[in-house]
Amino acid sequence: MSDVLAGLHAIVGNKGLLTDPAEMGAYAIDWRKLFPGKPLAVARPSSTAEVSAVMGFCHHHGLAVVPQGGNTGMAGGAVPDTSGRELVLSLARMNRLRGLDPVGMTLEAESGVVLQTAQEAAVAVNRLLPISLAAEGSATIGGVISTNAGGVNVLRYGMARSMVLGLEVVLPDGRVVDGLRQLRKDNAGYDWKQIFIGTEGTLGIVTAAVLRLMPRPTQRLTALVSVPDPQAALDFLVLAQDALGDTISAFELISGFSIGLVQRHFGLSCPVGAGEWYVLIEAGATLSGLREAVETAFEQALGQGCVIDGTIAESGQQAADLWMLRERVTESEAKESKSVKHDVSIPIPSIPQFLIEAGQALDRHAPGTRVNCFGHLGDGNLHYNILIDGHDPHDINRIVHDVVDRFGGSISAEHGIGQYRVDELALRRSESEQFLSRLIKTAIDPLDLMNPGKVLSRRETR
Ligand code: 2HG
Ligand code: ZN
């Protein structure tokens, strides 16, 4: 064993260090198998003190560190490069729920707690942790915070950032910063925790968090409707918001193509008449009358022609079945073909026109590609994924992102930059925004040891 590995071993012990390539396999590559890496080793510390000691050691020896949570990301942000010199630091063993307060409505968890475990803990005291995404059975709290994850409830509750009240982080030199306050209001000085949320482990390691909980709605209604086109889906969004207000927690657009993929690969059936587009809507409330309000809105939408057909789930099982049609799209896409993902944000009223122009651009420059489009319409976030078969993925990114730029959109609404979008980000953010980002990076991680090459290119930070 080299001196470096022996030093790490002395900190985390046998259970905390993997060096055998077979054991490191799952940590070396993302789940889509697009970004293979070769770790120096995988450290699995079990406490903040151990994370701190590992980071101090790496800082001293100039070792780069790649933090990893559930490894469910889409942008290759949590895997090492192929040099064999980067240490993967997995937070999986830091999985204690440290506290749950139904009165103050907070939950304190270590980074390795699985999101679903945290959701279930909240439900057990009749509270809601509203961060919800397809990968919630594997994604961890630390990863969700470090990537500022979105998901299906952003419309009502905001992104992961809006749930974070306090953080504990370990800086690149091993220093621990304890900001685990349970406070809803705290304007005392810089709100420094924000710079560790959504920066994908490039500035430090989130080891624990205090999250805000919400009241848990007692009634929940889920409906699937078909709509003639994206403009009709938007008309339905406006109608539903007028009628149901902020009870709407999800408003998901799903193309007929996406539903077809799910039917083909998972054998699921769709209870709503075939449409070009579908909307899955969910609303929740504690006061009575929600069902009547949803039914009225639905009738109105049918009358106006923005909805063609639809069904309202009559039971929890039916609601879960409807959600399956949405949540299985990613896996179906992976089974169907190699794809190039775009996770774009577009100003909401421009979405129908964006879809027209992106389609035209692809027809012109990459004819024959198939579009798998679905996403969080209520947030202006589309997953505009292209099944490529033979086309150059970089060309496709450029074609789609150029259209995104024309509409004043963003090339990553919720999946982040990782290593996948570093070059595209550099092309599309202004000089002054890039200057400011580099300033922050250099101030906190002057040696570029934290997840190098993610979000910002290595060159820019050295
Ligand atoms: C979702 O909304 C996820 O289901 C995954 O963000 C999106 O597969 C994708 O592109
Ligand atoms: Zn999404």
mmCIF file of C-alpha atoms and ligand atoms in Angstrom, residues 31-32 74 133-135 150-152 252 326-331 333 339 341-343 372 374-376 381-385 414-415 421, ligand 1:
data_model
loop_
_atom_site.group_PDB
_atom_site.id
_atom_site.type_symbol
_atom_site.label_atom_id
_atom_site.label_comp_id
_atom_site.label_asym_id
_atom_site.label_seq_id
_atom_site.Cartn_x
_atom_site.Cartn_y
_atom_site.Cartn_z
ATOM 1 C CA TRP A 31 -25.545 5.090 -13.698
ATOM 2 C CA ARG A 32 -25.976 5.800 -17.421
ATOM 3 C CA MET A 74 -27.337 13.053 -15.093
ATOM 4 C CA LEU A 133 -37.829 13.023 -7.792
ATOM 5 C CA ALA A 134 -37.786 9.777 -9.705
ATOM 6 C CA ALA A 135 -34.436 8.753 -8.158
ATOM 7 C CA GLY A 150 -35.533 20.022 -8.633
ATOM 8 C CA GLY A 151 -38.086 17.283 -9.261
ATOM 9 C CA VAL A 152 -41.847 17.219 -9.527
ATOM 10 C CA GLU A 252 -45.962 17.706 -15.811
ATOM 11 C CA ARG A 326 -44.263 9.757 -15.868
ATOM 12 C CA GLU A 327 -41.538 8.411 -13.612
ATOM 13 C CA ARG A 328 -40.532 5.574 -15.913
ATOM 14 C CA VAL A 329 -39.788 7.820 -18.898
ATOM 15 C CA THR A 330 -36.074 8.163 -18.092
ATOM 16 C CA GLU A 331 -35.535 4.417 -17.741
ATOM 17 C CA GLU A 333 -35.465 6.186 -22.827
ATOM 18 C CA SER A 339 -29.691 9.724 -25.989
ATOM 19 C CA LYS A 341 -30.078 15.013 -22.779
ATOM 20 C CA HIS A 342 -31.091 18.629 -22.619
ATOM 21 C CA ASP A 343 -32.429 19.947 -19.337
ATOM 22 C CA ASN A 372 -38.254 12.448 -26.290
ATOM 23 C CA PHE A 374 -41.274 15.652 -21.181
ATOM 24 C CA GLY A 375 -40.788 17.737 -18.101
ATOM 25 C CA HIS A 376 -41.965 20.167 -15.523
ATOM 26 C CA ASN A 381 -38.352 23.095 -17.443
ATOM 27 C CA LEU A 382 -38.312 20.676 -20.363
ATOM 28 C CA HIS A 383 -36.290 17.505 -20.721
ATOM 29 C CA TYR A 384 -35.730 17.743 -24.453
ATOM 30 C CA ASN A 385 -33.837 14.525 -25.042
ATOM 31 C CA GLU A 414 -32.135 21.220 -12.570
ATOM 32 C CA HIS A 415 -29.558 18.568 -13.533
ATOM 33 C CA ARG A 421 -22.017 20.717 -19.825
HETATM 34 C C1 2HG B 1 -37.157 13.726 -14.503
HETATM 35 O O1 2HG B 1 -37.763 14.789 -14.548
HETATM 36 C C2 2HG B 1 -35.677 13.741 -14.316
HETATM 37 O O2 2HG B 1 -37.733 12.634 -14.553
HETATM 38 C C3 2HG B 1 -34.925 12.999 -15.421
HETATM 39 O O3 2HG B 1 -35.216 15.038 -14.182
HETATM 40 C C4 2HG B 1 -35.010 13.642 -16.747
HETATM 41 O O4 2HG B 1 -34.213 11.722 -17.936
HETATM 42 C C5 2HG B 1 -34.278 12.940 -17.891
HETATM 43 O O5 2HG B 1 -33.787 13.635 -18.788
#
